[in-house]
Amino acid sequence: MSNISIFTKRTSTRKAAVVAMLTGAMCAGLCTGQALASTHFNDITVNAGISGDDIQSPVDDGEMAGGIAWIDYNKDGFQDLFIPNISAGPSRLFKNNGPDSNGNYSFSDVSASANVQMIGVLSAGVAVGDYDGDGFEDIFVANYSGPNTLLRNQGDGSFDDVSVAANLANEVKSSFVASFGDVNNDGLLDIYVGHWNSSSSSRKCSANDLYINNGDGTFTNKAISVGVDDTGCTFASALSDYDHDGDLDILSVNDNVFSNTTLRRNKLYRNNGLMASGLPVFIEQGAEANFDQVFQGMGIAIGDYNNDGLLDYYRSSLSGGYLSTNTGEGGLSIREFATALPPMGDGSISRTAGGGGPTGWGVVFFDADNDGFVDLFRVNKNFSITQPNSFYHNNNGVLDEVRLEVGLNT
């Protein structure tokens, strides 16, 4: 597993914020502060108690790491950190002890007592959500080497593996990413799971799954029934209301390694309401929304970067990044916006802008300086060479690369 760094962000008011970053995937925490000029990140990983050989040892060239997630598992108001382990060691849950008298944060490893270790399982993605509506956040882990895992929060500081009882212990599909979301607006969280196991014989990956929450602690896979069983080797996905019509759509970022561009295209499944059965009606509209680019997609971030009330999307890839601005035209059109990305070199802006740029992985929007505009952080790592991560400050809708100015030197 690759190394994790925890950074605090200093400001003139000496308030701290925590941002957790994992090479290969990344999640941002709570941030407070002033303008960019007074914003600086400091690596406090060791002092914060985020430790372990499987966490801090650098990733070898050619390896990948899994996802991470914030979760307030004990409802104490502080975000804790869950790290699934893709190296078959124990997954980790670090309890956030909150700030001390000097404003410094620390974490304690409670993995064993919380029953979340899952030793021997290669885990890749993770999603957090209260699927049973008891007020405590639960954990779904997308496993690469075995059936997926649903960890139910028992409310006493521990979790129970209910995967089999919930009908989620599927056949091994090499799952890589998962998202919680209520796709049929019944008040219950459903789960979308993407798979990334390539097959040279079929030249496609296992079909993605959409598990509908039955409300009794069980789920039913309805991906085929509603037409979202994408086989394009999904590396990242999101449930998001891109057309602003009140229901969640599915955005699938694919990394198909084969030459079949039909399968490799990014997919956008528009939620068009409900069938008589209560299942959602999805219509694949990647081409209409200008979301169907063909590239080896790695991550997706959601945020209204230009503050127009519409959600925009940034997708990382093996050749840079793609920032799609939501135009809101008929609720169906997303146009690519590339001027804020690293220049192409010839002054042009193309539909595949970012080509030849850093190899991007996990990516997130968050407002680092509390100026009302979300900024962008992207994890970079080429398989053969070291590449610095990227931090883009949002200057009234224009993203400027300022990682060195804010202390993000790695």
Short mmCIF file of C-alpha atoms in Angstrom, two decimals:
data_model
loop_
_atom_site.label_atom_id
_atom_site.label_comp_id
_atom_site.label_asym_id
_atom_site.label_seq_id
_atom_site.Cartn_x
_atom_site.Cartn_y
_atom_site.Cartn_z
CA MET A 1 0.00 0.00 0.00
CA SER A 2 1.22 3.48 -0.71
CA ASN A 3 2.01 6.05 1.90
CA ILE A 4 -0.56 8.34 3.45
CA SER A 5 0.10 11.91 4.51
CA ILE A 6 -2.07 13.93 6.88
CA PHE A 7 -1.72 17.66 6.49
CA THR A 8 -2.90 20.47 8.73
CA LYS A 9 -3.65 23.78 7.11
CA ARG A 10 -2.31 26.82 8.96
CA THR A 11 -4.05 30.17 8.75
CA SER A 12 -3.65 33.54 10.40
CA THR A 13 -6.26 32.55 12.97
CA ARG A 14 -4.25 29.40 13.87
CA LYS A 15 -7.27 27.24 13.15
CA ALA A 16 -6.45 23.77 11.84
CA ALA A 17 -8.04 21.54 9.25
CA VAL A 18 -7.24 17.99 8.27
CA VAL A 19 -6.80 16.77 4.72
CA ALA A 20 -5.98 13.09 4.18
CA MET A 21 -4.28 12.11 0.97
CA LEU A 22 -3.51 8.65 -0.35
CA THR A 23 -1.41 8.02 -3.44
CA GLY A 24 -3.88 6.25 -5.69
CA ALA A 25 -6.97 7.70 -4.00
CA MET A 26 -7.73 10.62 -1.77
CA CYS A 27 -10.40 12.21 0.43
CA ALA A 28 -10.51 15.73 1.90
CA GLY A 29 -11.60 16.50 5.44
CA LEU A 30 -12.88 19.54 7.28
CA CYS A 31 -11.22 22.80 6.36
CA THR A 32 -11.25 26.21 8.02
CA GLY A 33 -9.25 29.30 7.29
CA GLN A 34 -8.80 32.57 5.50
CA ALA A 35 -7.47 33.51 2.07
CA LEU A 36 -4.86 31.61 0.09
CA ALA A 37 -2.08 33.94 1.20
CA SER A 38 -2.40 32.64 4.77
CA THR A 39 -2.98 29.01 3.83
CA HIS A 40 -0.21 26.46 4.30
CA PHE A 41 -0.26 22.68 4.65
CA ASN A 42 2.08 20.78 6.98
CA ASP A 43 2.67 17.03 7.00
CA ILE A 44 1.72 15.75 10.47
CA THR A 45 1.19 12.09 9.59
CA VAL A 46 3.52 10.58 12.19
CA ASN A 47 2.61 13.04 14.96
CA ALA A 48 -1.09 12.44 14.32
CA GLY A 49 -0.70 8.71 14.93
CA ILE A 50 -1.41 7.47 11.40
CA SER A 51 1.13 4.66 11.41
CA GLY A 52 1.86 1.12 10.29
CA ASP A 53 4.31 -0.45 7.86
CA ASP A 54 1.54 -1.15 5.37
CA ILE A 55 0.51 2.50 5.43
CA GLN A 56 3.69 4.55 5.55
CA SER A 57 5.98 2.45 3.37
CA PRO A 58 6.26 4.00 -0.10
CA VAL A 59 4.45 2.30 -2.93
CA ASP A 60 6.59 0.31 -5.36
CA ASP A 61 6.61 1.36 -8.99
CA GLY A 62 3.78 -0.31 -10.87
CA GLU A 63 1.63 -0.88 -7.78
CA MET A 64 -1.68 0.75 -6.99
CA ALA A 65 -3.32 1.68 -3.71
CA GLY A 66 -6.91 1.61 -2.59
CA GLY A 67 -9.32 4.28 -1.44
CA ILE A 68 -9.86 5.93 1.92
CA ALA A 69 -12.90 7.47 3.60
CA TRP A 70 -13.84 9.83 6.39
CA ILE A 71 -16.51 8.52 8.76
CA ASP A 72 -17.73 9.77 12.13
CA TYR A 73 -18.34 6.20 13.27
CA ASN A 74 -18.88 7.04 16.96
CA LYS A 75 -20.89 10.25 16.42
CA ASP A 76 -18.59 12.41 18.53
CA GLY A 77 -18.47 15.18 15.93
CA PHE A 78 -14.97 14.35 14.68
CA GLN A 79 -14.23 12.68 11.37
CA ASP A 80 -12.42 9.36 11.71
CA LEU A 81 -10.36 7.70 8.97
CA PHE A 82 -10.99 4.28 7.40
CA ILE A 83 -8.32 2.76 5.16
CA PRO A 84 -9.03 -0.50 3.31
CA ASN A 85 -5.87 -2.45 2.60
CA ILE A 86 -5.14 -3.55 -0.93
CA SER A 87 -2.06 -5.52 0.20
CA ALA A 88 -4.04 -8.21 2.10
CA GLY A 89 -2.98 -6.82 5.47
CA PRO A 90 -5.51 -5.48 7.96
CA SER A 91 -7.79 -2.62 6.99
CA ARG A 92 -7.51 0.25 9.44
CA LEU A 93 -9.88 2.51 11.34
CA PHE A 94 -8.24 5.48 13.02
CA LYS A 95 -10.33 7.24 15.66
CA ASN A 96 -10.04 11.01 15.65
CA ASN A 97 -9.24 12.14 19.20
CA GLY A 98 -10.01 15.74 18.38
CA PRO A 99 -7.72 18.73 18.97
CA ASP A 100 -5.61 19.16 22.08
CA SER A 101 -5.15 22.47 23.88
CA ASN A 102 -2.75 23.58 21.14
CA GLY A 103 -5.11 22.70 18.32
CA ASN A 104 -3.16 19.60 17.27
CA TYR A 105 -5.12 16.55 16.12
CA SER A 106 -4.27 12.94 16.88
CA PHE A 107 -5.68 9.54 15.89
CA SER A 108 -5.80 6.13 17.58
CA ASP A 109 -5.85 2.80 15.75
CA VAL A 110 -9.09 1.06 16.82
CA SER A 111 -9.20 -1.43 13.94
CA ALA A 112 -9.18 -4.58 16.07
CA SER A 113 -11.74 -3.45 18.65
CA ALA A 114 -13.98 -2.08 15.89
CA ASN A 115 -13.83 -5.39 13.99
CA VAL A 116 -12.93 -3.86 10.63
CA GLN A 117 -9.58 -5.50 9.84
CA MET A 118 -10.67 -7.98 7.13
CA ILE A 119 -7.23 -9.62 7.08
CA GLY A 120 -6.37 -11.51 3.90
CA VAL A 121 -8.71 -9.55 1.64
CA LEU A 122 -7.42 -7.26 -1.08
CA SER A 123 -9.65 -4.20 -0.76
CA ALA A 124 -9.78 -1.33 -3.24
CA GLY A 125 -12.71 1.08 -2.84
CA VAL A 126 -14.83 2.18 0.09
CA ALA A 127 -18.15 3.98 0.53
CA VAL A 128 -19.72 5.33 3.71
CA GLY A 129 -23.45 5.69 4.34
CA ASP A 130 -26.23 4.89 6.81
CA TYR A 131 -27.92 2.14 4.79
CA ASP A 132 -30.23 0.96 7.59
CA GLY A 133 -31.30 4.39 8.83
CA ASP A 134 -30.27 3.88 12.45
CA GLY A 135 -28.28 7.10 12.62
CA PHE A 136 -24.85 5.45 12.46
CA GLU A 137 -22.70 5.44 9.33
CA ASP A 138 -21.91 2.03 7.87
CA ILE A 139 -19.04 0.96 5.58
CA PHE A 140 -19.17 -0.83 2.22
CA VAL A 141 -15.83 -2.14 0.98
CA ALA A 142 -15.24 -3.04 -2.68
CA ASN A 143 -12.89 -6.02 -2.62
CA TYR A 144 -10.55 -6.93 -5.44
CA SER A 145 -9.79 -10.50 -4.36
CA GLY A 146 -13.03 -11.71 -2.82
CA PRO A 147 -16.72 -10.98 -2.23
CA ASN A 148 -17.53 -7.42 -1.22
CA THR A 149 -18.03 -6.51 2.43
CA LEU A 150 -20.78 -4.56 4.20
CA LEU A 151 -19.81 -3.53 7.73
CA ARG A 152 -22.83 -2.51 9.80
CA ASN A 153 -22.15 0.05 12.50
CA GLN A 154 -23.58 -1.41 15.72
CA GLY A 155 -23.50 1.92 17.52
CA ASP A 156 -21.17 0.71 20.26
CA GLY A 157 -17.90 1.45 18.52
CA SER A 158 -17.81 -1.82 16.61
CA PHE A 159 -18.95 -3.14 13.24
CA ASP A 160 -20.56 -6.41 12.17
CA ASP A 161 -19.92 -8.04 8.79
CA VAL A 162 -23.44 -8.50 7.39
CA SER A 163 -22.43 -9.06 3.76
CA VAL A 164 -24.06 -12.48 3.43
CA ALA A 165 -27.25 -11.54 5.26
CA ALA A 166 -27.56 -8.38 3.14
CA ASN A 167 -27.15 -10.37 -0.10
CA LEU A 168 -24.01 -8.43 -0.97
CA ALA A 169 -21.44 -11.23 -0.80
CA ASN A 170 -21.41 -11.48 -4.58
CA GLU A 171 -19.22 -13.65 -6.71
CA VAL A 172 -15.66 -12.39 -7.03
CA LYS A 173 -15.71 -9.64 -9.67
CA SER A 174 -12.62 -7.66 -8.71
CA SER A 175 -14.63 -4.69 -7.48
CA PHE A 176 -12.78 -1.40 -7.46
CA VAL A 177 -15.18 1.39 -6.54
CA ALA A 178 -18.52 1.87 -4.78
CA SER A 179 -20.98 4.69 -4.13
CA PHE A 180 -23.94 5.04 -1.76
CA GLY A 181 -27.00 6.95 -2.99
CA ASP A 182 -30.80 6.81 -3.10
CA VAL A 183 -31.42 6.24 -6.81
CA ASN A 184 -35.18 5.57 -6.51
CA ASN A 185 -36.01 8.29 -3.96
CA ASP A 186 -37.50 5.91 -1.40
CA GLY A 187 -35.41 7.26 1.46
CA LEU A 188 -33.06 4.26 1.48
CA LEU A 189 -29.44 4.24 0.35
CA ASP A 190 -28.64 2.00 -2.61
CA ILE A 191 -25.14 0.96 -3.75
CA TYR A 192 -23.47 1.21 -7.16
CA VAL A 193 -20.35 -0.96 -7.59
CA GLY A 194 -17.81 -0.77 -10.41
CA HIS A 195 -15.50 -3.62 -11.45
CA TRP A 196 -12.05 -3.58 -12.98
CA ASN A 197 -11.05 -7.15 -13.79
CA SER A 198 -9.89 -7.29 -17.38
CA SER A 199 -10.31 -10.47 -19.40
CA SER A 200 -8.25 -11.05 -22.53
CA SER A 201 -10.76 -13.62 -23.76
CA SER A 202 -13.93 -11.53 -23.46
CA ARG A 203 -12.09 -8.21 -23.91
CA LYS A 204 -14.31 -6.59 -21.31
CA CYS A 205 -14.75 -6.41 -17.55
CA SER A 206 -17.41 -7.83 -15.28
CA ALA A 207 -20.68 -5.91 -15.44
CA ASN A 208 -21.17 -3.23 -12.80
CA ASP A 209 -23.78 -3.78 -10.09
CA LEU A 210 -26.61 -1.61 -8.78
CA TYR A 211 -27.89 -2.91 -5.46
CA ILE A 212 -31.35 -1.62 -4.55
CA ASN A 213 -32.02 -1.35 -0.82
CA ASN A 214 -35.09 -3.43 0.07
CA GLY A 215 -35.55 -1.73 3.43
CA ASP A 216 -35.26 -4.96 5.43
CA GLY A 217 -31.48 -5.07 5.63
CA THR A 218 -31.10 -6.77 2.25
CA PHE A 219 -30.23 -5.62 -1.26
CA THR A 220 -31.14 -6.84 -4.76
CA ASN A 221 -28.91 -6.35 -7.79
CA LYS A 222 -30.97 -4.58 -10.47
CA ALA A 223 -28.18 -3.36 -12.75
CA ILE A 224 -29.33 -5.41 -15.72
CA SER A 225 -33.00 -4.56 -15.18
CA VAL A 226 -32.34 -0.82 -15.31
CA GLY A 227 -29.54 -0.92 -17.89
CA VAL A 228 -26.53 0.26 -15.90
CA ASP A 229 -24.48 -2.95 -16.14
CA ASP A 230 -21.48 -1.23 -17.74
CA THR A 231 -18.59 -3.55 -18.71
CA GLY A 232 -16.02 -0.86 -19.48
CA CYS A 233 -13.65 -1.55 -16.56
CA THR A 234 -14.87 1.15 -14.17
CA PHE A 235 -12.12 2.71 -12.09
CA ALA A 236 -14.21 5.53 -10.59
CA SER A 237 -17.89 6.38 -10.35
CA ALA A 238 -20.28 8.84 -8.77
CA LEU A 239 -23.97 9.13 -7.98
CA SER A 240 -24.82 12.76 -8.66
CA ASP A 241 -27.80 14.83 -9.83
CA TYR A 242 -25.99 16.36 -12.80
CA ASP A 243 -29.18 17.58 -14.52
CA HIS A 244 -30.62 19.11 -11.36
CA ASP A 245 -33.98 17.33 -11.63
CA GLY A 246 -34.13 15.88 -8.12
CA ASP A 247 -32.87 12.34 -8.70
CA LEU A 248 -29.41 10.78 -8.79
CA ASP A 249 -27.69 9.98 -12.06
CA ILE A 250 -24.75 7.58 -12.47
CA LEU A 251 -21.39 8.71 -13.84
CA SER A 252 -18.99 5.90 -14.73
CA VAL A 253 -15.32 6.66 -15.41
CA ASN A 254 -13.79 3.74 -17.30
CA ASP A 255 -10.25 2.44 -17.69
CA ASN A 256 -10.74 -0.34 -20.21
CA VAL A 257 -7.30 -1.52 -21.29
CA PHE A 258 -8.56 -3.01 -24.54
CA SER A 259 -8.89 -1.35 -27.93
CA ASN A 260 -12.70 -1.53 -28.04
CA THR A 261 -13.54 2.16 -27.73
CA THR A 262 -17.26 1.43 -27.44
CA LEU A 263 -16.66 -0.25 -24.10
CA ARG A 264 -14.02 2.19 -22.92
CA ARG A 265 -16.15 5.30 -23.21
CA ASN A 266 -17.13 7.12 -20.05
CA LYS A 267 -20.82 6.57 -19.34
CA LEU A 268 -23.45 8.94 -17.98
CA TYR A 269 -26.72 7.26 -17.04
CA ARG A 270 -29.45 9.87 -16.68
CA ASN A 271 -32.12 9.01 -14.11
CA ASN A 272 -35.45 9.62 -15.85
CA GLY A 273 -37.83 8.83 -12.99
CA LEU A 274 -39.44 5.59 -11.89
CA MET A 275 -41.04 2.60 -13.55
CA ALA A 276 -44.35 1.27 -12.28
CA SER A 277 -42.32 -1.26 -10.29
CA GLY A 278 -40.58 1.54 -8.43
CA LEU A 279 -37.23 0.95 -10.12
CA PRO A 280 -35.47 3.93 -11.67
CA VAL A 281 -35.36 4.43 -15.44
CA PHE A 282 -31.81 5.12 -16.63
CA ILE A 283 -30.93 6.40 -20.10
CA GLU A 284 -27.28 6.37 -21.19
CA GLN A 285 -26.57 9.89 -22.47
CA GLY A 286 -22.81 10.18 -22.35
CA ALA A 287 -22.61 11.37 -25.95
CA GLU A 288 -25.42 13.92 -25.59
CA ALA A 289 -23.86 15.30 -22.42
CA ASN A 290 -20.33 15.36 -23.87
CA PHE A 291 -19.19 12.94 -21.18
CA ASP A 292 -18.28 9.94 -23.36
CA GLN A 293 -14.59 10.67 -23.91
CA VAL A 294 -12.28 7.68 -24.38
CA PHE A 295 -9.34 7.73 -21.98
CA GLN A 296 -8.01 5.67 -19.10
CA GLY A 297 -10.05 7.30 -16.36
CA MET A 298 -8.80 7.13 -12.78
CA GLY A 299 -10.94 9.40 -10.60
CA ILE A 300 -13.83 11.84 -10.47
CA ALA A 301 -14.51 14.90 -8.33
CA ILE A 302 -17.85 16.68 -7.98
CA GLY A 303 -18.21 20.37 -7.19
CA ASP A 304 -19.75 23.63 -8.36
CA TYR A 305 -16.43 25.29 -9.12
CA ASN A 306 -17.97 28.36 -10.83
CA ASN A 307 -20.77 28.85 -8.27
CA ASP A 308 -23.60 28.84 -10.80
CA GLY A 309 -25.70 26.35 -8.84
CA LEU A 310 -24.88 23.41 -11.14
CA LEU A 311 -22.56 20.52 -10.33
CA ASP A 312 -19.39 20.30 -12.40
CA TYR A 313 -17.03 17.34 -12.76
CA TYR A 314 -13.29 16.83 -12.89
CA ARG A 315 -11.98 13.48 -14.15
CA SER A 316 -8.37 12.42 -13.72
CA SER A 317 -6.66 10.04 -16.12
CA LEU A 318 -3.32 8.54 -17.05
CA SER A 319 -2.70 11.59 -19.23
CA GLY A 320 -3.86 14.51 -17.13
CA GLY A 321 -7.32 15.82 -16.31
CA TYR A 322 -10.66 16.81 -17.78
CA LEU A 323 -12.82 19.56 -16.28
CA SER A 324 -16.41 19.45 -17.49
CA THR A 325 -18.56 22.51 -16.88
CA ASN A 326 -22.27 21.89 -16.45
CA THR A 327 -24.10 24.28 -18.75
CA GLY A 328 -27.58 23.37 -17.52
CA GLU A 329 -28.91 23.64 -21.06
CA GLY A 330 -31.99 21.46 -20.93
CA GLY A 331 -30.41 19.67 -18.00
CA LEU A 332 -28.58 17.42 -20.47
CA SER A 333 -25.43 19.17 -21.65
CA ILE A 334 -22.02 19.17 -20.06
CA ARG A 335 -19.29 20.88 -22.03
CA GLU A 336 -15.62 20.36 -21.43
CA PHE A 337 -13.77 23.30 -19.93
CA ALA A 338 -10.02 22.99 -20.39
CA THR A 339 -8.55 26.48 -20.11
CA ALA A 340 -7.93 26.08 -16.38
CA LEU A 341 -5.89 22.92 -16.89
CA PRO A 342 -2.14 22.73 -17.65
CA PRO A 343 -1.61 24.12 -21.19
CA MET A 344 -1.41 21.75 -24.14
CA GLY A 345 1.65 23.52 -25.49
CA ASP A 346 0.13 24.72 -28.75
CA GLY A 347 -2.45 27.05 -27.24
CA SER A 348 -5.36 24.87 -28.25
CA ILE A 349 -8.28 23.57 -26.21
CA SER A 350 -9.45 20.18 -27.31
CA ARG A 351 -12.03 17.63 -26.28
CA THR A 352 -9.18 15.56 -24.86
CA ALA A 353 -7.47 18.41 -23.10
CA GLY A 354 -4.83 17.38 -20.60
CA GLY A 355 -3.23 14.79 -22.86
CA GLY A 356 0.40 14.31 -21.99
CA GLY A 357 -0.06 15.77 -18.51
CA PRO A 358 0.66 14.11 -15.15
CA THR A 359 -0.82 10.72 -14.37
CA GLY A 360 -3.75 11.59 -12.11
CA TRP A 361 -5.48 9.28 -9.64
CA GLY A 362 -7.65 10.34 -6.72
CA VAL A 363 -9.11 13.84 -6.98
CA VAL A 364 -11.38 16.02 -4.86
CA PHE A 365 -12.94 19.48 -4.76
CA PHE A 366 -12.85 21.29 -1.40
CA ASP A 367 -12.69 24.92 -0.27
CA ALA A 368 -9.19 25.11 1.18
CA ASP A 369 -9.24 28.82 2.03
CA ASN A 370 -12.94 29.38 2.79
CA ASP A 371 -13.37 31.96 0.06
CA GLY A 372 -16.60 30.39 -1.16
CA PHE A 373 -15.02 28.68 -4.19
CA VAL A 374 -14.04 25.01 -4.18
CA ASP A 375 -10.40 24.28 -4.93
CA LEU A 376 -9.04 21.08 -6.49
CA PHE A 377 -6.48 18.54 -5.25
CA ARG A 378 -5.23 15.70 -7.44
CA VAL A 379 -2.94 12.80 -6.56
CA ASN A 380 -0.33 12.13 -9.27
CA LYS A 381 1.93 9.09 -9.68
CA ASN A 382 3.39 7.70 -12.86
CA PHE A 383 4.17 3.99 -12.90
CA SER A 384 7.83 4.59 -13.67
CA ILE A 385 8.62 8.10 -12.41
CA THR A 386 7.69 10.22 -9.42
CA GLN A 387 5.31 13.08 -10.15
CA PRO A 388 4.31 15.80 -7.67
CA ASN A 389 0.67 16.07 -6.70
CA SER A 390 -1.40 18.99 -7.95
CA PHE A 391 -3.31 21.65 -6.03
CA TYR A 392 -5.41 24.17 -7.95
CA HIS A 393 -6.61 27.29 -6.18
CA ASN A 394 -9.98 28.51 -7.44
CA ASN A 395 -9.70 32.20 -8.24
CA ASN A 396 -13.32 33.14 -8.96
CA GLY A 397 -13.84 30.20 -11.29
CA VAL A 398 -10.29 29.98 -12.68
CA LEU A 399 -8.10 27.16 -11.36
CA ASP A 400 -4.45 28.07 -10.78
CA GLU A 401 -1.76 25.52 -9.85
CA VAL A 402 -0.25 26.68 -6.54
CA ARG A 403 0.93 23.51 -4.77
CA LEU A 404 4.36 24.92 -3.91
CA GLU A 405 2.90 28.14 -2.53
CA VAL A 406 0.77 26.22 -0.02
CA GLY A 407 3.43 23.71 1.05
CA LEU A 408 2.31 20.64 -0.92
CA ASN A 409 5.75 19.66 -2.17
CA THR A 410 5.16 15.95 -2.77
#
